[in-house]
Amino acid sequence: MGRLVMKFGGTSVADIDRIRNVARHVEREVKAGHEVAVVVSAMSGTTDRLVGWCREAAPIHDAREYDAVVASGETVTAGLLAITLQEMGIPARSWAGWQVPIRTDGVHGSARIQEIDGTEIRKRMEQGQVAVIAGFQGIGPDKRITTLGRGGSDTSAVAIAAALEARCDIYTDVDGVYTTDPRIVSKAQKVDRVSYEEMLEMASLGAKVLQTRSVELAMVYRVPLQVRSSFEAPDSPNQNRPDGTGPGTLVCDEEDIVEQQVVTGIAYTKDEAKVSIRKVKDQPGVSAAIFGPLAEADISVDMIVQNVSMDGTTANITFTVARKDLKKTIDVLDAIKARLGIHEVTHSADVAKVSVVGIGMRSHAGVAARMFKALAEKSINIQAITTSEIKTSVLIDEAYTELAVRALHTAYGLDKA
Ligand code: ADP
Ligand code: ASP
Ligand code: MG
């Protein structure tokens, strides 16, 4: 039956009863003949609590100690699931990231996995032992514990699946990938298949069902990836289809999708902030003089809009950065303001980016126009626009996020009947 990595998120392991439910999912796959590795998240709410304690101890703190603290949530769940499996008569042991080892770079708080040595785990799995691995954590070059950024257990799971040449099933609190966040649009529909490219855009544009990096890894290493529900009864006959797919959503190659939609999904994020610079000289080199220092300060700029004044001598530039970088951005601009003759810098964090995603956009005209019309009909003003081959994003007032997502969902014919 082959090797299988099963990943369970925070809500799926929220208490001992739910951990028992997870153990029954694992039991089903073991009985079906799979060699199983399980990747677990911290019990829901735990990581937020641990992060809160670090901030309470010191608002500015050592990132290495932050990682030591927040990684502990996953370590606890791994041990608890191993105990539960053993209690059910299934051989199992827990693994912390450093024990595997999962080697990462040294960027504490958002480390990237560099290498996984799966030798020992593979050996134990062949002997019939379930490996229960703490997600989200690894070991850095200086032998300190690292974490992979929020939502990082998805990435742990896909990376382990790549190292073990296994399939990867992501079990979560929804039964698959939807046309948009089912928690804000009740008419959202589950999609049976989504391409790696679309899922990558959806994730990076805010659909937190999978961490962006996990989709990137799955795409590069061609890991067969499924998103499915941990709340569906473990013994339901619906669990595994004859073709090996589950009842959730398969993230796969574009070629494996028969019925292609023009727009597959709508995503949104409230993680960005808008900065506007008024009346800078409209001459060569000005953008370089503004965005160069921002890049040097490690600030990524996302959307950029420039408009020129009536007499053509000055320009206004609006751009977005991650909300967490807003203060740093303003500090950088304050430092260069006088030299560039910038009149005024304003900023706002009350913005949201709403995006439509679909590979069908490559071959269909008018997708963006339909987006603008749907927003206009709801009197929602567009503050900035960016496009790529398979997505169009707009920046709007945060207060209208849900309204915009619902209107677009309807406009592209995605509403469930
Ligand atoms: P886990 O704790 O299992 O990792 P997450 O909370 O990280 O779960 O991700 C699952 C959540 O992602 C869902 O509860 C849902 O609200 C949200 N979500 C956002 N966009 C989508 C989407 N397009 N399809 C499915 N879920 C989505
Ligand atoms: N527990 C971590 C978080 O809450 C990692 C994860 O759940 O994927 O972000
Ligand atoms: Mg998650």
XYZ file of N, CA, C and O in Angstrom, residues 69-224:
624
model
N 10.100 28.087 23.074
C 8.809 28.097 23.766
C 7.689 27.615 22.840
O 6.951 26.684 23.172
N 7.549 28.239 21.651
C 6.358 27.930 20.840
C 6.409 26.526 20.232
O 5.367 25.938 19.958
N 7.618 25.968 20.042
C 7.715 24.610 19.481
C 7.167 23.576 20.458
O 6.802 22.457 20.061
N 7.075 23.949 21.740
C 6.683 22.950 22.750
C 5.251 22.453 22.532
O 4.925 21.333 22.911
N 4.392 23.273 21.945
C 2.996 22.860 21.742
C 2.905 21.591 20.918
O 2.148 20.664 21.243
N 3.668 21.515 19.864
C 3.638 20.343 18.965
C 4.255 19.120 19.661
O 3.805 17.990 19.463
N 5.271 19.367 20.479
C 5.935 18.253 21.179
C 4.926 17.538 22.088
O 4.886 16.306 22.159
N 4.090 18.330 22.749
C 3.078 17.748 23.654
C 2.101 16.871 22.860
O 1.844 15.722 23.228
N 1.571 17.408 21.741
C 0.578 16.625 20.986
C 1.193 15.323 20.471
O 0.535 14.285 20.474
N 2.444 15.386 19.999
C 3.077 14.174 19.448
C 3.132 13.082 20.517
O 2.776 11.920 20.271
N 3.536 13.467 21.727
C 3.605 12.486 22.824
C 2.224 11.928 23.150
O 2.048 10.709 23.314
N 1.231 12.812 23.209
C -0.120 12.362 23.563
C -0.696 11.405 22.516
O -1.341 10.410 22.855
N -0.433 11.690 21.236
C -0.956 10.789 20.199
C -0.225 9.442 20.248
O -0.860 8.385 20.092
N 1.077 9.474 20.515
C 1.813 8.203 20.602
C 1.262 7.350 21.761
O 1.036 6.144 21.611
N 1.001 7.994 22.886
C 0.434 7.261 24.042
C -0.924 6.658 23.652
O -1.215 5.488 23.934
N -1.761 7.465 22.981
C -3.104 7.008 22.606
C -3.032 5.818 21.646
O -3.778 4.840 21.785
N -2.128 5.903 20.679
C -1.984 4.790 19.723
C -1.511 3.534 20.448
O -2.033 2.432 20.220
N -0.525 3.696 21.335
C -0.027 2.532 22.083
C -1.153 1.882 22.876
O -1.291 0.664 22.914
N -1.974 2.732 23.499
C -3.115 2.250 24.287
C -4.069 1.408 23.417
O -4.715 0.480 23.891
N -4.146 1.752 22.125
C -5.016 1.007 21.202
C -4.303 -0.217 20.623
O -4.831 -0.899 19.741
N -3.071 -0.463 21.063
C -2.321 -1.636 20.592
C -1.572 -1.392 19.290
O -1.154 -2.336 18.618
N -1.406 -0.122 18.914
C -0.670 0.183 17.679
C 0.728 0.681 18.061
O 0.848 1.681 18.765
N 1.797 -0.015 17.622
C 3.147 0.434 17.978
C 3.391 1.849 17.441
O 3.102 2.130 16.280
N 3.874 2.744 18.295
C 4.084 4.132 17.877
C 5.129 4.773 18.784
O 5.310 4.350 19.927
N 5.854 5.773 18.253
C 6.676 6.609 19.124
C 6.678 8.037 18.582
O 6.440 8.267 17.399
N 6.914 8.978 19.472
C 6.929 10.388 19.044
C 8.344 10.815 18.672
O 9.335 10.251 19.159
N 8.402 11.801 17.766
C 9.689 12.371 17.340
C 9.603 13.891 17.388
O 8.704 14.473 16.774
N 10.534 14.518 18.085
C 10.658 15.982 17.991
C 11.426 16.270 16.698
O 12.111 15.381 16.165
N 11.330 17.504 16.211
C 12.012 17.850 14.965
C 13.498 17.512 14.989
O 14.053 16.947 14.035
N 14.177 17.807 16.109
C 15.632 17.581 16.183
C 15.986 16.106 16.205
O 17.106 15.713 15.856
N 15.016 15.276 16.618
C 15.323 13.837 16.699
C 15.293 13.173 15.324
O 15.934 12.149 15.130
N 14.555 13.773 14.379
C 14.413 13.105 13.069
C 15.760 12.980 12.344
O 16.117 11.860 11.936
N 16.614 13.964 12.106
C 16.413 15.382 12.340
C 15.854 16.089 11.101
O 16.111 15.685 9.977
N 15.073 17.173 11.388
C 14.590 18.063 10.325
C 15.489 19.303 10.405
O 15.365 20.108 11.332
N 16.431 19.398 9.463
C 17.385 20.512 9.523
C 16.828 21.725 8.780
O 16.306 21.602 7.677
N 16.982 22.887 9.429
C 16.473 24.129 8.824
C 17.591 25.169 8.784
O 18.667 24.952 9.358
N 17.299 26.304 8.118
C 18.236 27.421 8.232
C 18.046 28.066 9.605
O 17.251 27.578 10.416
N 18.751 29.141 9.864
C 18.743 29.711 11.215
C 17.816 30.905 11.372
O 17.966 31.687 12.314
N 16.849 31.056 10.446
C 15.932 32.199 10.549
C 14.827 31.861 11.552
O 13.779 31.305 11.199
N 15.080 32.193 12.800
C 14.134 31.813 13.855
C 12.777 32.477 13.655
O 12.692 33.633 13.295
N 11.724 31.673 13.857
C 10.360 32.196 13.706
C 9.800 31.959 12.319
O 8.597 31.883 12.146
N 10.672 31.861 11.313
C 10.185 31.527 9.965
C 11.276 30.777 9.196
O 11.629 31.138 8.079
N 11.769 29.731 9.839
C 12.871 28.963 9.242
C 12.394 28.154 8.044
O 11.211 27.831 7.926
N 13.321 27.853 7.149
C 13.005 27.005 5.993
C 13.722 25.675 6.148
O 14.887 25.633 6.568
N 13.010 24.612 5.796
C 13.608 23.281 5.898
C 14.663 23.129 4.815
O 14.432 23.476 3.654
N 15.840 22.638 5.210
C 16.898 22.436 4.221
C 17.101 20.970 3.888
O 17.402 20.622 2.770
N 16.946 20.129 4.912
C 17.221 18.713 4.676
C 16.531 17.866 5.756
O 16.491 18.269 6.913
N 16.005 16.731 5.329
C 15.426 15.808 6.309
C 16.096 14.457 6.125
O 16.132 13.922 5.011
N 16.649 13.932 7.212
C 17.228 12.595 7.134
C 16.151 11.605 7.587
O 15.872 11.475 8.779
N 15.567 10.902 6.625
C 14.450 10.016 6.959
C 14.868 8.579 7.255
O 14.007 7.715 7.441
N 16.194 8.334 7.323
C 16.677 6.948 7.421
C 16.088 6.188 8.608
O 15.520 5.102 8.457
N 16.228 6.782 9.795
C 15.823 6.092 11.019
C 14.292 5.887 11.040
O 13.806 4.794 11.348
N 13.583 6.942 10.665
C 12.112 6.845 10.670
C 11.630 5.792 9.676
O 10.756 4.985 9.971
N 12.249 5.797 8.502
C 11.850 4.830 7.478
C 12.055 3.397 8.004
O 11.206 2.534 7.836
N 13.191 3.190 8.677
C 13.498 1.852 9.211
C 12.408 1.421 10.198
O 11.879 0.317 10.123
N 12.060 2.339 11.111
C 11.039 2.004 12.116
C 9.676 1.774 11.458
O 8.910 0.917 11.890
N 9.386 2.580 10.442
C 8.088 2.414 9.771
C 8.004 1.054 9.096
O 6.963 0.398 9.114
N 9.121 0.636 8.500
C 9.139 -0.690 7.847
C 8.884 -1.800 8.861
O 8.333 -2.847 8.541
N 9.297 -1.537 10.124
C 9.077 -2.558 11.170
C 7.660 -2.470 11.749
O 7.325 -3.143 12.715
N 6.843 -1.552 11.211
C 5.442 -1.475 11.653
C 5.179 -0.451 12.736
O 4.099 -0.437 13.324
N 6.166 0.401 13.025
C 5.935 1.414 14.058
C 5.458 2.721 13.415
O 6.039 3.181 12.437
N 4.396 3.288 13.985
C 3.913 4.580 13.477
C 4.820 5.682 14.037
O 5.093 5.726 15.233
N 5.305 6.557 13.140
C 6.147 7.679 13.584
C 5.237 8.891 13.793
O 4.587 9.342 12.856
N 5.169 9.389 15.017
C 4.352 10.574 15.289
C 5.305 11.765 15.435
O 6.053 11.861 16.409
N 5.287 12.631 14.444
C 6.303 13.690 14.373
C 5.689 15.048 14.726
O 4.627 15.403 14.209
N 6.369 15.782 15.596
C 5.914 17.126 15.954
C 6.101 18.038 14.741
O 7.212 18.171 14.229
N 5.005 18.656 14.293
C 5.101 19.569 13.149
C 5.710 20.892 13.563
O 6.030 21.107 14.743
N 5.932 21.797 12.583
C 6.237 23.216 12.857
C 7.668 23.452 13.342
O 8.114 24.574 13.412
N 8.394 22.376 13.715
C 9.698 22.587 14.343
C 10.836 21.853 13.651
O 10.643 20.833 12.999
N 12.035 22.406 13.797
C 13.225 21.757 13.266
C 14.424 22.144 14.103
O 14.274 22.677 15.209
N 15.609 21.864 13.554
C 16.830 22.237 14.272
C 17.718 23.060 13.337
O 17.922 22.687 12.178
N 18.187 24.182 13.851
C 18.976 25.114 13.036
C 20.448 24.746 13.001
O 20.875 23.795 13.663
N 21.260 25.495 12.248
C 22.679 25.183 12.096
C 23.441 25.245 13.424
O 24.416 24.528 13.615
N 22.952 26.067 14.349
C 23.638 26.176 15.653
C 23.031 25.234 16.693
O 23.177 25.426 17.888
N 22.296 24.215 16.206
C 21.666 23.199 17.071
C 20.591 23.778 17.993
O 20.263 23.207 19.020
N 20.039 24.942 17.621
C 18.925 25.489 18.396
C 17.619 25.083 17.711
O 17.587 24.892 16.495
N 16.540 25.004 18.509
C 15.223 24.672 17.939
C 14.739 25.837 17.079
O 14.884 26.999 17.469
N 14.165 25.520 15.928
C 13.601 26.564 15.058
C 12.123 26.241 14.820
O 11.695 25.100 14.985
N 11.352 27.267 14.407
C 9.980 26.997 13.952
C 9.784 27.596 12.558
O 10.527 28.477 12.132
N 8.762 27.065 11.867
C 8.632 27.308 10.423
C 7.644 28.403 10.053
O 7.272 28.516 8.892
N 7.195 29.215 11.021
C 6.185 30.239 10.714
C 4.797 29.659 10.950
O 4.598 28.439 10.866
N 3.817 30.548 11.234
C 2.478 30.093 11.585
C 1.888 29.231 10.460
O 2.065 29.533 9.279
N 1.247 28.165 10.874
C 0.698 27.224 9.890
C 1.737 26.249 9.363
O 1.475 25.483 8.431
N 2.922 26.257 9.976
C 4.071 25.524 9.426
C 4.000 24.005 9.497
O 4.796 23.325 8.837
N 3.043 23.454 10.244
C 2.964 21.990 10.294
C 2.593 21.402 8.930
O 2.968 20.261 8.619
N 1.863 22.171 8.124
C 1.561 21.699 6.758
C 2.876 21.463 6.012
O 3.044 20.466 5.295
N 3.795 22.413 6.191
C 5.079 22.324 5.493
C 5.912 21.157 6.032
O 6.547 20.440 5.256
N 5.880 20.957 7.347
C 6.579 19.795 7.917
C 6.076 18.532 7.236
O 6.855 17.669 6.821
N 4.739 18.420 7.123
C 4.142 17.194 6.589
C 4.554 16.953 5.137
O 4.956 15.840 4.784
N 4.483 17.995 4.322
C 4.825 17.807 2.905
C 6.326 17.501 2.764
O 6.718 16.636 1.967
N 7.150 18.190 3.545
C 8.600 17.949 3.450
C 8.934 16.519 3.873
O 9.777 15.848 3.247
N 8.268 16.033 4.908
C 8.515 14.655 5.351
C 8.027 13.676 4.281
O 8.702 12.689 3.969
N 6.884 13.978 3.691
C 6.377 13.111 2.617
C 7.372 13.074 1.458
O 7.632 12.008 0.887
N 7.960 14.219 1.129
C 8.947 14.250 0.037
C 10.158 13.390 0.416
O 10.641 12.590 -0.397
N 10.616 13.531 1.663
C 11.801 12.771 2.101
C 11.522 11.270 2.134
O 12.404 10.457 1.873
N 10.283 10.894 2.456
C 9.941 9.461 2.578
C 9.345 8.905 1.287
O 8.934 7.752 1.243
N 9.260 9.768 0.268
C 8.593 9.399 -0.998
C 7.195 8.844 -0.711
O 6.843 7.738 -1.142
N 6.457 9.631 0.051
C 5.118 9.186 0.481
C 4.041 10.113 -0.063
O 4.326 11.201 -0.539
N 2.803 9.686 0.025
C 1.648 10.552 -0.222
C 1.434 11.404 1.010
O 1.862 11.035 2.108
N 0.717 12.512 0.874
C 0.479 13.351 2.049
C -0.989 13.727 2.147
O -1.544 14.309 1.222
N -1.627 13.360 3.258
C -3.022 13.736 3.495
C -3.057 14.766 4.624
O -2.575 14.502 5.729
N -3.640 15.931 4.323
C -3.761 16.996 5.326
C -5.182 16.952 5.878
O -6.141 17.250 5.162
N -5.322 16.531 7.125
C -6.649 16.481 7.765
C -6.886 17.780 8.520
O -6.033 18.221 9.296
N -8.045 18.407 8.282
C -8.301 19.678 8.957
C -9.762 19.785 9.360
O -10.466 18.761 9.391
N -10.208 21.005 9.697
C -11.576 21.151 10.212
C -12.592 21.471 9.122
O -13.744 21.776 9.409
N -12.177 21.479 7.861
C -13.121 21.555 6.736
C -12.817 20.335 5.854
O -11.732 19.761 5.956
N -13.773 19.972 4.981
C -13.554 18.698 4.278
C -12.863 18.848 2.929
O -12.943 17.962 2.090
N -12.168 19.964 2.733
C -11.403 20.119 1.503
C -11.126 21.578 1.216
O -11.382 22.442 2.074
N -10.635 21.840 0.016
C -10.407 23.214 -0.412
C -11.706 23.704 -1.056
O -12.290 23.005 -1.877
N -12.139 24.884 -0.663
C -13.390 25.457 -1.163
C -13.108 26.613 -2.124
O -12.004 27.141 -2.177
N -14.168 27.009 -2.843
C -14.047 28.131 -3.783
C -13.691 29.431 -3.063
O -13.150 30.343 -3.667
N -14.031 29.505 -1.784
C -13.526 30.578 -0.924
C -13.687 30.104 0.511
O -14.187 29.002 0.738
N -13.244 30.906 1.466
C -13.312 30.473 2.859
C -14.757 30.142 3.247
O -15.607 31.025 3.304
N -15.061 28.857 3.497
C -16.449 28.484 3.793
C -16.966 29.123 5.075
O -18.178 29.142 5.310
N -16.070 29.658 5.890
C -16.535 30.302 7.132
C -17.117 31.688 6.880
O -17.825 32.207 7.728
N -16.794 32.294 5.734
C -17.415 33.604 5.489
C -18.429 33.571 4.345
O -19.260 34.448 4.243
N -18.366 32.551 3.498
C -19.373 32.450 2.426
C -20.036 31.085 2.536
O -19.427 30.049 2.229
N -21.301 31.081 2.987
C -21.956 29.784 3.199
C -22.218 29.082 1.865
O -22.395 27.870 1.830
N -22.212 29.835 0.754
C -22.454 29.211 -0.545
C -21.170 28.715 -1.205
O -21.178 28.338 -2.380
N -20.052 28.759 -0.486
C -18.794 28.258 -1.059
C -18.941 26.768 -1.367
O -19.661 26.050 -0.664
N -18.258 26.299 -2.413
C -18.358 24.889 -2.781
C -17.001 24.217 -2.672
O -15.983 24.816 -3.006
N -17.033 22.966 -2.293
C -15.786 22.203 -2.244
C -15.367 21.873 -3.674
O -16.208 21.553 -4.502
N -14.069 21.992 -3.940
C -13.594 21.584 -5.264
C -12.939 20.199 -5.137
O -12.278 19.910 -4.145
N -13.162 19.351 -6.128
C -12.590 18.001 -6.062
C -11.097 18.019 -6.353
O -10.324 17.284 -5.753
N -10.714 18.873 -7.320
C -9.304 18.960 -7.692
C -8.907 20.406 -7.888
O -9.687 21.198 -8.412
N -7.688 20.733 -7.481
C -7.159 22.077 -7.723
C -5.688 21.899 -8.122
O -5.012 20.995 -7.622
N -5.235 22.713 -9.075
C -3.844 22.533 -9.527
C -2.883 23.121 -8.484
O -3.239 24.014 -7.722
N -1.628 22.623 -8.512
C -0.612 23.153 -7.599
C -0.501 24.666 -7.757
O -0.418 25.410 -6.778
N -0.506 25.137 -9.014
C -0.320 26.578 -9.286
C -1.431 27.408 -8.649
O -1.179 28.429 -8.011
N -2.688 26.948 -8.843
C -3.808 27.700 -8.273
C -3.766 27.657 -6.745
O -4.017 28.666 -6.085
N -3.464 26.498 -6.200
C -3.421 26.377 -4.741
C -2.331 27.270 -4.167
O -2.500 27.881 -3.107
N -1.218 27.356 -4.889
C -0.118 28.216 -4.443
C -0.578 29.672 -4.395
O -0.334 30.381 -3.415
N -1.278 30.124 -5.436
C -1.797 31.501 -5.446
C -2.816 31.688 -4.328
O -2.755 32.644 -3.571
N -3.761 30.738 -4.223
C -4.811 30.862 -3.200
C -4.168 30.981 -1.804
O -4.549 31.829 -1.011
N -3.177 30.109 -1.539
C -2.548 30.109 -0.211
C -1.807 31.420 0.024
O -1.946 32.054 1.066
N -1.042 31.854 -0.978
C -0.245 33.063 -0.741
C -1.120 34.314 -0.718
O -0.727 35.337 -0.188
N -2.334 34.217 -1.250
C -3.238 35.371 -1.229
C -4.196 35.316 -0.040
O -5.119 36.100 0.048
N -3.997 34.358 0.855
C -4.739 34.399 2.112
C -5.513 33.158 2.513
O -5.950 33.069 3.652
N -5.719 32.185 1.602
C -6.486 30.986 1.980
C -5.633 30.123 2.905
O -4.758 29.398 2.455
N -5.880 30.211 4.200
C -4.908 29.616 5.131
C -5.070 28.107 5.307
O -4.425 27.507 6.157
N -5.914 27.495 4.489
C -6.117 26.048 4.616
C -4.802 25.279 4.418
O -4.598 24.216 5.024
N -3.886 25.816 3.625
C -2.539 25.228 3.501
C -1.510 26.356 3.605
O -1.708 27.427 3.009
N -0.406 26.111 4.312
C 0.651 27.126 4.336
C 1.291 27.198 2.943
O 1.539 26.164 2.314
N 1.564 28.404 2.472
C 2.086 28.594 1.118
C 3.295 27.710 0.822
O 3.383 27.055 -0.214
N 4.214 27.685 1.770
C 5.460 26.935 1.552
C 5.186 25.442 1.340
O 5.903 24.768 0.607
N 4.130 24.939 1.981
C 3.832 23.505 1.835
C 3.410 23.205 0.392
O 3.747 22.156 -0.157
N 2.686 24.138 -0.226
C 2.232 23.918 -1.605
C 3.429 24.011 -2.555
O 3.557 23.228 -3.502
N 4.303 24.976 -2.257
C 5.529 25.128 -3.065
C 6.328 23.825 -3.075
O 6.739 23.333 -4.125
N 6.503 23.254 -1.873
C 7.280 22.013 -1.765
C 6.579 20.860 -2.486
O 7.212 20.067 -3.182
N 5.261 20.787 -2.318
C 4.511 19.708 -2.960
C 4.663 19.800 -4.478
O 4.806 18.796 -5.171
N 4.661 21.035 -4.985
C 4.767 21.241 -6.425
C 6.165 20.846 -6.923
O 6.294 20.163 -7.931
N 7.190 21.275 -6.197
C 8.561 20.998 -6.627
C 8.854 19.501 -6.558
O 9.443 18.933 -7.475
N 8.430 18.855 -5.469
C 8.766 17.440 -5.290
C 7.660 16.500 -5.764
O 7.723 15.308 -5.553
N 6.640 17.084 -6.420
C 5.518 16.296 -6.944
C 4.933 15.375 -5.873
O 4.745 14.165 -6.090
N 4.673 15.926 -4.708
C 4.065 15.123 -3.637
C 2.557 15.077 -3.874
O 1.913 16.110 -3.963
N 1.974 13.878 -3.981
C 0.519 13.790 -4.086
C -0.110 14.285 -2.779
O 0.197 13.777 -1.703
